[in-house]
Amino acid sequence: MNNLDKERAWVEINLASLEENVRNIQKSIPTSTKIMAIVKADAYGHGAIEVSKHLNKIGVYDFAVATLEEGIVLRENKIKGTILVLGYISLPNLRLAVEHDLTITAVDKEYAHRILHMPLKKKLKVHLKINTGMNRLGISYDDIDFIKEIYKKQEIDVVGMYSHFCVADSKEAEDIAFSHLQQTRFDTLIKNLKESGYNVGKTHLQSSYGILNYNENREYSYVRPGNILYGVDSSKKVYKKTNLPLKSMLSLKARITSVKEIESGETISYGRTYKTIEKEKIATVSIGYADGYPRELSNKGVKVVVNNQYAEVIGRICMDQLMINVTNIPEIKVGDIVTLIGNIPEITAEEVAEKAGTITNELLCCLGPRLHRVYISKREEI
Ligand SMILES: *Cc1c(COP(=O)(O)O)cnc(C)c1O
């Protein structure tokens, strides 16, 4: 830790909780199925390098990232195992994927056609993305002749195929039926290929809510947890058929930089949107929307913790600072730590995200580069 780490605003990441989450996910899946850790978007704000290093240390050797560059950064930091790039890679840069031993995704039929004609020194490792109904990426699940043709090609190494749920977190009957339909489409394709003698390689379908809600008799090669790996739900409203004892591992902290008494009838911050109704004690905190604490949280009654007590964020959140009402908190002083997301007393990422009108994923992955990441591996709450 360097002495700037906790100077202003930072996130604390508990790697012991990551390990517990991994063990609990492993217990809930078949022994033949492995975790492919989703570490895209800097591991949902938790820091992809440190998280992946720790995962290597505890025996996880399969990763997925969204972009070519994310994959290269992991390799440059000596992450071992397989790294699948889930997103599109432009054809001229495929050579970089080969150089860094990254597995690429054939994102659709046209792309699959085009990569066959890439002049590369080594064979490209490819997973086929199968579109079973999300209609974002993928080769259509019923384009069986084409899928067989691709598997047969000597020019590329098709080492697996996967699909993705689009409503696995919903409890609406119609959505549950749709998820079952997606799964049936994927399973039927696998069965068809196997019966025709193809080695389909690795198969995978379930992200977090697929793991929790569509887990009966499922023996795919991998599951792809993102949210639940980090011990968070994408929102408070998600449907979970099975509940795993998962632990959030991230705290967001900053410091008190100024404390003052403000007379009744004064206003606080830009736009004068908050007016004191009595003499109030107001503290300024060293974090703002440039750090990824959403400006949308201005005047929403969102809470923070200081000296073990809750305080409310008031007035407009500024780029680098915000104000809180600490009228009822005695002995507050400059330098005190303010917890904006954390476990004791609890302020969950889910509730902060909800107040900001978004999901946990967006809140966490937007926590900015100005925040230092401080890693702890103690089995204690933060
Ligand atoms: C982001 C992503 C995941 C992880 O999703 P969670 O809901 O966070 O578990 C899995 N698979 C794909 C293809 C993704 O893009």
Tab-separated table of C-alpha atoms and ligand atoms in Angstrom:
chain	number	residue	atom	x	y	z
A	1	MET	CA	0.000	0.000	0.000
A	2	ASN	CA	1.387	3.416	-0.793
A	3	ASN	CA	0.566	6.472	1.276
A	4	LEU	CA	-1.706	7.943	-1.377
A	5	ASP	CA	-3.977	4.907	-1.356
A	6	LYS	CA	-6.182	6.191	1.427
A	7	GLU	CA	-5.459	9.871	0.930
A	8	ARG	CA	-8.768	10.817	-0.643
A	9	ALA	CA	-11.136	8.188	-2.022
A	10	TRP	CA	-10.594	4.489	-2.536
A	11	VAL	CA	-12.173	1.070	-2.812
A	12	GLU	CA	-11.264	-1.793	-0.527
A	13	ILE	CA	-11.504	-5.249	-1.994
A	14	ASN	CA	-11.633	-8.273	0.260
A	15	LEU	CA	-10.026	-11.195	-1.566
A	16	ALA	CA	-10.958	-13.659	1.190
A	17	SER	CA	-14.613	-13.022	0.307
A	18	LEU	CA	-13.819	-13.674	-3.357
A	19	GLU	CA	-12.431	-17.040	-2.354
A	20	GLU	CA	-15.542	-17.864	-0.321
A	21	ASN	CA	-17.744	-16.929	-3.247
A	22	VAL	CA	-15.732	-19.155	-5.575
A	23	ARG	CA	-16.004	-22.098	-3.161
A	24	ASN	CA	-19.734	-21.598	-2.740
A	25	ILE	CA	-20.320	-21.387	-6.477
A	26	GLN	CA	-18.177	-24.493	-6.998
A	27	LYS	CA	-20.263	-26.392	-4.454
A	28	SER	CA	-23.436	-25.507	-6.337
A	29	ILE	CA	-22.337	-26.760	-9.764
A	30	PRO	CA	-21.544	-30.272	-10.991
A	31	THR	CA	-17.967	-31.409	-10.289
A	32	SER	CA	-17.306	-31.725	-14.006
A	33	THR	CA	-18.193	-28.046	-14.536
A	34	LYS	CA	-15.609	-25.319	-14.043
A	35	ILE	CA	-15.888	-21.647	-13.291
A	36	MET	CA	-14.989	-19.295	-16.103
A	37	ALA	CA	-14.498	-16.100	-14.113
A	38	ILE	CA	-15.935	-13.029	-15.805
A	39	VAL	CA	-13.373	-10.295	-15.224
A	40	LYS	CA	-14.483	-7.836	-17.918
A	41	ALA	CA	-14.754	-4.102	-17.166
A	42	ASP	CA	-11.859	-4.334	-14.712
A	43	ALA	CA	-13.603	-7.180	-12.905
A	44	TYR	CA	-16.754	-5.085	-12.405
A	45	GLY	CA	-14.640	-2.355	-10.827
A	46	HIS	CA	-12.813	-4.734	-8.480
A	47	GLY	CA	-9.549	-4.646	-10.462
A	48	ALA	CA	-9.083	-7.373	-13.090
A	49	ILE	CA	-5.371	-7.924	-12.527
A	50	GLU	CA	-5.470	-8.426	-8.767
A	51	VAL	CA	-8.714	-10.393	-8.895
A	52	SER	CA	-7.403	-12.688	-11.638
A	53	LYS	CA	-4.075	-13.177	-9.859
A	54	HIS	CA	-5.918	-14.200	-6.741
A	55	LEU	CA	-8.175	-16.509	-8.723
A	56	ASN	CA	-5.087	-18.189	-10.209
A	57	LYS	CA	-3.777	-18.605	-6.683
A	58	ILE	CA	-6.934	-20.394	-5.539
A	59	GLY	CA	-7.120	-22.651	-8.575
A	60	VAL	CA	-9.272	-20.829	-11.098
A	61	TYR	CA	-7.644	-20.964	-14.525
A	62	ASP	CA	-10.420	-19.930	-16.876
A	63	PHE	CA	-11.354	-16.336	-17.550
A	64	ALA	CA	-13.485	-14.265	-19.846
A	65	VAL	CA	-13.082	-10.614	-20.768
A	66	ALA	CA	-15.051	-8.344	-23.067
A	67	THR	CA	-12.239	-6.917	-25.171
A	68	LEU	CA	-8.971	-7.843	-26.822
A	69	GLU	CA	-7.102	-5.274	-24.772
A	70	GLU	CA	-8.475	-6.610	-21.482
A	71	GLY	CA	-7.161	-10.029	-22.465
A	72	ILE	CA	-3.722	-8.677	-23.422
A	73	VAL	CA	-3.420	-6.841	-20.091
A	74	LEU	CA	-4.124	-10.072	-18.202
A	75	ARG	CA	-1.452	-11.914	-20.177
A	76	GLU	CA	1.039	-9.092	-19.658
A	77	ASN	CA	0.410	-9.563	-15.951
A	78	LYS	CA	1.138	-13.262	-16.200
A	79	ILE	CA	-2.356	-14.585	-15.709
A	80	LYS	CA	-2.347	-18.301	-16.469
A	81	GLY	CA	-5.013	-20.445	-18.057
A	82	THR	CA	-7.551	-19.817	-20.766
A	83	ILE	CA	-8.824	-16.329	-21.545
A	84	LEU	CA	-11.883	-16.036	-23.757
A	85	VAL	CA	-12.646	-12.685	-25.367
A	86	LEU	CA	-16.442	-12.405	-25.452
A	87	GLY	CA	-16.648	-9.396	-27.751
A	88	TYR	CA	-15.774	-8.578	-31.347
A	89	ILE	CA	-12.122	-8.334	-32.392
A	90	SER	CA	-11.312	-6.585	-35.647
A	91	LEU	CA	-9.711	-8.866	-38.201
A	92	PRO	CA	-6.343	-7.053	-38.455
A	93	ASN	CA	-5.881	-7.439	-34.685
A	94	LEU	CA	-6.630	-11.154	-34.526
A	95	ARG	CA	-2.887	-11.704	-34.766
A	96	LEU	CA	-2.599	-10.123	-31.305
A	97	ALA	CA	-5.103	-12.619	-29.942
A	98	VAL	CA	-2.961	-15.468	-31.263
A	99	GLU	CA	0.257	-13.898	-29.913
A	100	HIS	CA	-1.230	-13.606	-26.432
A	101	ASP	CA	-2.903	-16.989	-26.468
A	102	LEU	CA	-6.423	-15.615	-26.227
A	103	THR	CA	-9.459	-17.571	-27.349
A	104	ILE	CA	-11.723	-15.528	-29.572
A	105	THR	CA	-15.454	-15.527	-30.183
A	106	ALA	CA	-16.922	-16.020	-33.625
A	107	VAL	CA	-19.565	-13.383	-33.084
A	108	ASP	CA	-21.777	-14.255	-36.063
A	109	LYS	CA	-21.936	-16.119	-39.323
A	110	GLU	CA	-20.282	-13.460	-41.419
A	111	TYR	CA	-17.429	-13.150	-38.925
A	112	ALA	CA	-16.968	-16.923	-38.846
A	113	HIS	CA	-16.660	-16.883	-42.642
A	114	ARG	CA	-14.134	-14.107	-42.591
A	115	ILE	CA	-11.800	-15.552	-39.955
A	116	LEU	CA	-11.371	-18.634	-42.101
A	117	HIS	CA	-9.360	-16.586	-44.500
A	118	MET	CA	-7.013	-14.936	-42.053
A	119	PRO	CA	-3.370	-15.622	-42.725
A	120	LEU	CA	-2.031	-16.469	-39.240
A	121	LYS	CA	1.081	-18.318	-38.151
A	122	LYS	CA	-0.681	-20.337	-35.469
A	123	LYS	CA	-4.239	-21.584	-35.458
A	124	LEU	CA	-6.864	-19.337	-33.951
A	125	LYS	CA	-8.687	-20.782	-30.961
A	126	VAL	CA	-12.352	-20.043	-31.400
A	127	HIS	CA	-15.558	-20.413	-29.455
A	128	LEU	CA	-18.712	-20.116	-31.526
A	129	LYS	CA	-21.295	-17.792	-30.052
A	130	ILE	CA	-24.748	-19.254	-30.564
A	131	ASN	CA	-27.751	-16.969	-30.742
A	132	THR	CA	-30.602	-18.687	-28.915
A	133	GLY	CA	-32.840	-15.617	-28.629
A	134	MET	CA	-31.009	-12.648	-27.187
A	135	ASN	CA	-30.266	-11.377	-30.691
A	136	ARG	CA	-27.138	-9.488	-29.707
A	137	LEU	CA	-24.390	-11.726	-31.044
A	138	GLY	CA	-24.189	-15.243	-32.359
A	139	ILE	CA	-24.745	-17.705	-35.146
A	140	SER	CA	-28.365	-18.812	-35.163
A	141	TYR	CA	-28.993	-21.989	-33.167
A	142	ASP	CA	-30.788	-23.535	-36.132
A	143	ASP	CA	-28.040	-22.889	-38.668
A	144	ILE	CA	-26.834	-26.424	-38.049
A	145	ASP	CA	-25.250	-27.127	-41.409
A	146	PHE	CA	-23.147	-24.008	-41.160
A	147	ILE	CA	-22.095	-24.804	-37.576
A	148	LYS	CA	-21.029	-28.277	-38.678
A	149	GLU	CA	-19.104	-26.815	-41.570
A	150	ILE	CA	-17.190	-24.473	-39.243
A	151	TYR	CA	-16.341	-27.313	-36.863
A	152	LYS	CA	-14.874	-29.243	-39.783
A	153	LYS	CA	-12.527	-26.490	-40.934
A	154	GLN	CA	-8.857	-27.267	-40.475
A	155	GLU	CA	-7.837	-23.615	-40.706
A	156	ILE	CA	-9.206	-22.693	-37.276
A	157	ASP	CA	-9.470	-24.539	-34.007
A	158	VAL	CA	-13.087	-24.469	-32.810
A	159	VAL	CA	-12.636	-25.374	-29.151
A	160	GLY	CA	-16.120	-24.649	-27.885
A	161	MET	CA	-19.455	-22.951	-28.216
A	162	TYR	CA	-21.649	-20.944	-25.929
A	163	SER	CA	-24.839	-18.974	-25.638
A	164	HIS	CA	-26.264	-16.384	-23.263
A	165	PHE	CA	-29.552	-15.956	-21.382
A	166	CYS	CA	-31.350	-12.636	-21.626
A	167	VAL	CA	-34.042	-12.935	-18.893
A	168	ALA	CA	-32.578	-15.473	-16.460
A	169	ASP	CA	-33.099	-13.043	-13.558
A	170	SER	CA	-36.864	-12.690	-14.070
A	171	LYS	CA	-39.639	-14.524	-12.272
A	172	GLU	CA	-42.315	-13.786	-14.869
A	173	ALA	CA	-43.744	-17.018	-16.245
A	174	GLU	CA	-43.231	-15.837	-19.800
A	175	ASP	CA	-39.566	-15.086	-19.137
A	176	ILE	CA	-39.005	-18.422	-17.436
A	177	ALA	CA	-40.528	-20.117	-20.464
A	178	PHE	CA	-38.243	-18.103	-22.722
A	179	SER	CA	-35.145	-19.101	-20.749
A	180	HIS	CA	-36.182	-22.742	-21.004
A	181	LEU	CA	-36.612	-22.259	-24.739
A	182	GLN	CA	-33.103	-20.782	-25.016
A	183	GLN	CA	-31.709	-23.694	-23.066
A	184	THR	CA	-33.572	-26.249	-25.177
A	185	ARG	CA	-32.288	-24.630	-28.351
A	186	PHE	CA	-28.711	-24.779	-27.076
A	187	ASP	CA	-28.989	-28.330	-25.720
A	188	THR	CA	-30.630	-29.607	-28.898
A	189	LEU	CA	-27.804	-28.173	-30.947
A	190	ILE	CA	-25.193	-29.844	-28.726
A	191	LYS	CA	-27.034	-33.165	-28.920
A	192	ASN	CA	-27.400	-32.951	-32.661
A	193	LEU	CA	-23.697	-32.234	-33.170
A	194	LYS	CA	-22.626	-34.980	-30.788
A	195	GLU	CA	-24.902	-37.504	-32.476
A	196	SER	CA	-23.360	-36.605	-35.798
A	197	GLY	CA	-19.922	-37.384	-34.355
A	198	TYR	CA	-18.657	-33.872	-33.754
A	199	ASN	CA	-16.418	-32.989	-30.852
A	200	VAL	CA	-18.168	-29.834	-29.734
A	201	GLY	CA	-15.409	-28.939	-27.250
A	202	LYS	CA	-16.299	-26.733	-24.308
A	203	THR	CA	-19.917	-25.717	-23.802
A	204	HIS	CA	-21.312	-22.970	-21.600
A	205	LEU	CA	-24.521	-21.050	-21.142
A	206	GLN	CA	-25.110	-19.847	-17.587
A	207	SER	CA	-24.048	-16.483	-16.199
A	208	SER	CA	-24.995	-15.575	-12.598
A	209	TYR	CA	-28.765	-16.029	-12.794
A	210	GLY	CA	-28.436	-18.999	-15.098
A	211	ILE	CA	-26.352	-20.635	-12.370
A	212	LEU	CA	-28.923	-19.844	-9.685
A	213	ASN	CA	-32.128	-20.405	-11.639
A	214	TYR	CA	-31.449	-22.814	-14.509
A	215	ASN	CA	-29.249	-25.383	-12.881
A	216	GLU	CA	-31.129	-28.679	-13.119
A	217	ASN	CA	-29.148	-31.548	-14.603
A	218	ARG	CA	-26.798	-29.123	-16.262
A	219	GLU	CA	-23.374	-30.390	-17.060
A	220	TYR	CA	-21.810	-27.820	-19.273
A	221	SER	CA	-18.021	-27.421	-19.294
A	222	TYR	CA	-18.250	-24.001	-17.704
A	223	VAL	CA	-20.457	-21.550	-15.869
A	224	ARG	CA	-19.726	-17.848	-16.355
A	225	PRO	CA	-20.382	-15.945	-13.127
A	226	GLY	CA	-19.832	-12.207	-12.973
A	227	ASN	CA	-22.110	-10.652	-10.359
A	228	ILE	CA	-22.244	-13.589	-7.973
A	229	LEU	CA	-18.485	-14.034	-8.142
A	230	TYR	CA	-18.259	-10.551	-6.647
A	231	GLY	CA	-21.053	-11.382	-4.213
A	232	VAL	CA	-23.523	-8.824	-5.513
A	233	ASP	CA	-26.880	-8.980	-7.238
A	234	SER	CA	-27.470	-6.882	-10.298
A	235	SER	CA	-30.458	-5.411	-8.485
A	236	LYS	CA	-32.624	-5.929	-5.416
A	237	LYS	CA	-35.420	-7.187	-7.637
A	238	VAL	CA	-33.734	-10.185	-9.252
A	239	TYR	CA	-35.335	-13.583	-9.026
A	240	LYS	CA	-33.233	-16.245	-7.324
A	241	LYS	CA	-34.495	-19.784	-7.133
A	242	THR	CA	-31.421	-20.907	-5.229
A	243	ASN	CA	-29.659	-18.671	-2.779
A	244	LEU	CA	-25.935	-19.042	-2.255
A	245	PRO	CA	-24.222	-17.533	0.794
A	246	LEU	CA	-22.304	-14.940	-1.164
A	247	LYS	CA	-20.391	-12.003	0.232
A	248	SER	CA	-19.933	-8.630	-1.349
A	249	MET	CA	-16.233	-7.838	-1.377
A	250	LEU	CA	-16.093	-4.145	-2.172
A	251	SER	CA	-16.251	-1.071	0.030
A	252	LEU	CA	-16.149	2.480	-1.257
A	253	LYS	CA	-14.558	5.013	1.065
A	254	ALA	CA	-13.554	8.657	1.218
A	255	ARG	CA	-12.681	11.247	3.853
A	256	ILE	CA	-14.215	14.214	5.607
A	257	THR	CA	-12.376	17.322	4.404
A	258	SER	CA	-14.340	20.080	6.147
A	259	VAL	CA	-17.008	20.362	8.848
A	260	LYS	CA	-19.123	23.435	9.523
A	261	GLU	CA	-22.286	24.727	11.169
A	262	ILE	CA	-24.677	26.252	8.656
A	263	GLU	CA	-27.447	28.591	9.751
A	264	SER	CA	-31.090	27.764	9.097
A	265	GLY	CA	-32.348	28.819	5.660
A	266	GLU	CA	-28.981	28.562	3.895
A	267	THR	CA	-28.499	26.418	0.795
A	268	ILE	CA	-25.899	23.771	0.052
A	269	SER	CA	-23.952	23.114	-3.184
A	270	TYR	CA	-24.599	23.923	-6.845
A	271	GLY	CA	-28.107	24.838	-7.865
A	272	ARG	CA	-29.085	25.604	-4.258
A	273	THR	CA	-31.256	22.480	-4.251
A	274	TYR	CA	-30.937	21.719	-0.534
A	275	LYS	CA	-32.026	24.242	2.081
A	276	THR	CA	-31.243	23.873	5.793
A	277	ILE	CA	-34.373	23.835	7.951
A	278	GLU	CA	-32.498	24.481	11.181
A	279	LYS	CA	-28.931	25.078	12.180
A	280	GLU	CA	-27.254	22.061	10.619
A	281	LYS	CA	-23.799	20.553	10.772
A	282	ILE	CA	-22.593	19.847	7.261
A	283	ALA	CA	-19.479	17.902	6.276
A	284	THR	CA	-17.724	17.902	2.924
A	285	VAL	CA	-16.509	14.533	1.602
A	286	SER	CA	-13.666	13.851	-0.834
A	287	ILE	CA	-15.484	11.939	-3.543
A	288	GLY	CA	-17.662	13.009	-6.463
A	289	TYR	CA	-19.184	11.932	-9.710
A	290	ALA	CA	-15.795	11.923	-11.452
A	291	ASP	CA	-15.001	8.985	-9.186
A	292	GLY	CA	-18.107	7.173	-10.347
A	293	TYR	CA	-20.384	8.065	-7.442
A	294	PRO	CA	-23.413	8.930	-9.580
A	295	ARG	CA	-24.539	12.554	-9.739
A	296	GLU	CA	-27.986	11.038	-10.074
A	297	LEU	CA	-27.835	10.369	-6.308
A	298	SER	CA	-28.108	14.098	-5.541
A	299	ASN	CA	-30.989	14.742	-3.105
A	300	LYS	CA	-32.183	11.128	-3.205
A	301	GLY	CA	-31.666	10.542	0.492
A	302	VAL	CA	-28.816	8.136	-0.118
A	303	LYS	CA	-26.918	7.213	3.034
A	304	VAL	CA	-23.252	6.956	3.929
A	305	VAL	CA	-21.633	5.830	7.163
A	306	VAL	CA	-19.331	7.938	9.282
A	307	ASN	CA	-18.210	7.089	12.813
A	308	ASN	CA	-20.472	4.040	12.670
A	309	GLN	CA	-23.563	6.121	12.045
A	310	TYR	CA	-25.650	6.829	8.994
A	311	ALA	CA	-25.620	10.282	7.424
A	312	GLU	CA	-27.457	11.524	4.356
A	313	VAL	CA	-25.948	12.954	1.185
A	314	ILE	CA	-27.491	16.386	0.596
A	315	GLY	CA	-27.494	18.860	-2.273
A	316	ARG	CA	-25.956	18.306	-5.673
A	317	ILE	CA	-23.051	15.900	-5.881
A	318	CYS	CA	-20.065	17.720	-7.415
A	319	MET	CA	-17.340	16.372	-9.658
A	320	ASP	CA	-14.853	15.776	-6.849
A	321	GLN	CA	-16.800	16.377	-3.632
A	322	LEU	CA	-20.160	15.971	-1.976
A	323	MET	CA	-21.825	17.154	1.211
A	324	ILE	CA	-23.469	15.164	4.001
A	325	ASN	CA	-25.648	16.150	6.917
A	326	VAL	CA	-23.869	15.217	10.159
A	327	THR	CA	-25.991	17.280	12.544
A	328	ASN	CA	-26.609	14.297	14.809
A	329	ILE	CA	-23.142	12.808	14.693
A	330	PRO	CA	-20.901	14.046	17.475
A	331	GLU	CA	-17.122	14.350	17.338
A	332	ILE	CA	-16.884	14.349	13.608
A	333	LYS	CA	-13.613	15.706	12.309
A	334	VAL	CA	-11.545	16.282	9.209
A	335	GLY	CA	-9.857	13.068	8.085
A	336	ASP	CA	-12.610	10.751	9.342
A	337	ILE	CA	-13.446	7.926	6.973
A	338	VAL	CA	-16.789	7.961	5.180
A	339	THR	CA	-18.099	4.658	3.827
A	340	LEU	CA	-20.349	5.019	0.780
A	341	ILE	CA	-20.666	1.288	0.058
A	342	GLY	CA	-19.767	-1.277	2.697
A	343	ASN	CA	-20.808	-3.946	5.150
A	344	ILE	CA	-20.819	-2.475	8.683
A	345	PRO	CA	-23.227	-0.779	9.129
A	346	GLU	CA	-24.491	-1.986	5.824
A	347	ILE	CA	-24.882	0.102	2.708
A	348	THR	CA	-25.241	-2.292	-0.183
A	349	ALA	CA	-24.223	-1.608	-3.748
A	350	GLU	CA	-27.712	-2.822	-4.688
A	351	GLU	CA	-29.469	-0.079	-2.709
A	352	VAL	CA	-27.107	2.643	-3.913
A	353	ALA	CA	-27.593	1.486	-7.505
A	354	GLU	CA	-31.369	1.439	-7.078
A	355	LYS	CA	-31.381	5.003	-5.756
A	356	ALA	CA	-29.277	6.027	-8.741
A	357	GLY	CA	-31.804	4.424	-11.087
A	358	THR	CA	-29.384	1.809	-12.359
A	359	ILE	CA	-28.096	-1.698	-11.670
A	360	THR	CA	-25.185	-2.742	-9.472
A	361	ASN	CA	-23.101	-3.728	-12.492
A	362	GLU	CA	-23.143	-0.196	-13.888
A	363	LEU	CA	-22.471	1.403	-10.515
A	364	LEU	CA	-19.487	-0.823	-9.765
A	365	CYS	CA	-17.873	-0.870	-13.178
A	366	CYS	CA	-18.106	2.922	-13.369
A	367	LEU	CA	-16.091	3.384	-10.172
A	368	GLY	CA	-13.371	5.460	-11.723
A	369	PRO	CA	-9.626	5.126	-12.214
A	370	ARG	CA	-8.990	7.965	-9.741
A	371	LEU	CA	-10.021	5.645	-6.917
A	372	HIS	CA	-7.171	3.604	-5.532
A	373	ARG	CA	-7.833	-0.106	-5.136
A	374	VAL	CA	-6.708	-1.439	-1.781
A	375	TYR	CA	-6.653	-5.232	-1.445
A	376	ILE	CA	-7.042	-7.057	1.792
A	377	SER	CA	-7.171	-10.803	2.257
A	378	LYS	CA	-8.250	-11.017	5.844
A	379	ARG	CA	-11.363	-12.930	6.782
A	380	GLU	CA	-12.953	-9.922	8.293
A	381	GLU	CA	-15.704	-7.574	7.351
A	382	ILE	CA	-14.798	-4.255	5.814
B	1	LIG	C1	-21.091	-10.183	-18.636
B	1	LIG	C2	-21.336	-11.555	-19.110
B	1	LIG	C3	-21.457	-12.605	-18.182
B	1	LIG	C4	-21.541	-12.396	-16.686
B	1	LIG	O1	-22.832	-11.970	-16.358
B	1	LIG	P1	-23.331	-11.847	-14.831
B	1	LIG	O2	-24.783	-11.632	-14.942
B	1	LIG	O3	-22.601	-10.707	-14.238
B	1	LIG	O4	-22.981	-13.137	-14.166
B	1	LIG	C5	-21.543	-13.894	-18.692
B	1	LIG	N1	-21.542	-14.130	-20.030
B	1	LIG	C6	-21.473	-13.142	-20.929
B	1	LIG	C7	-21.498	-13.462	-22.373
B	1	LIG	C8	-21.375	-11.822	-20.512
B	1	LIG	O5	-21.324	-10.835	-21.406
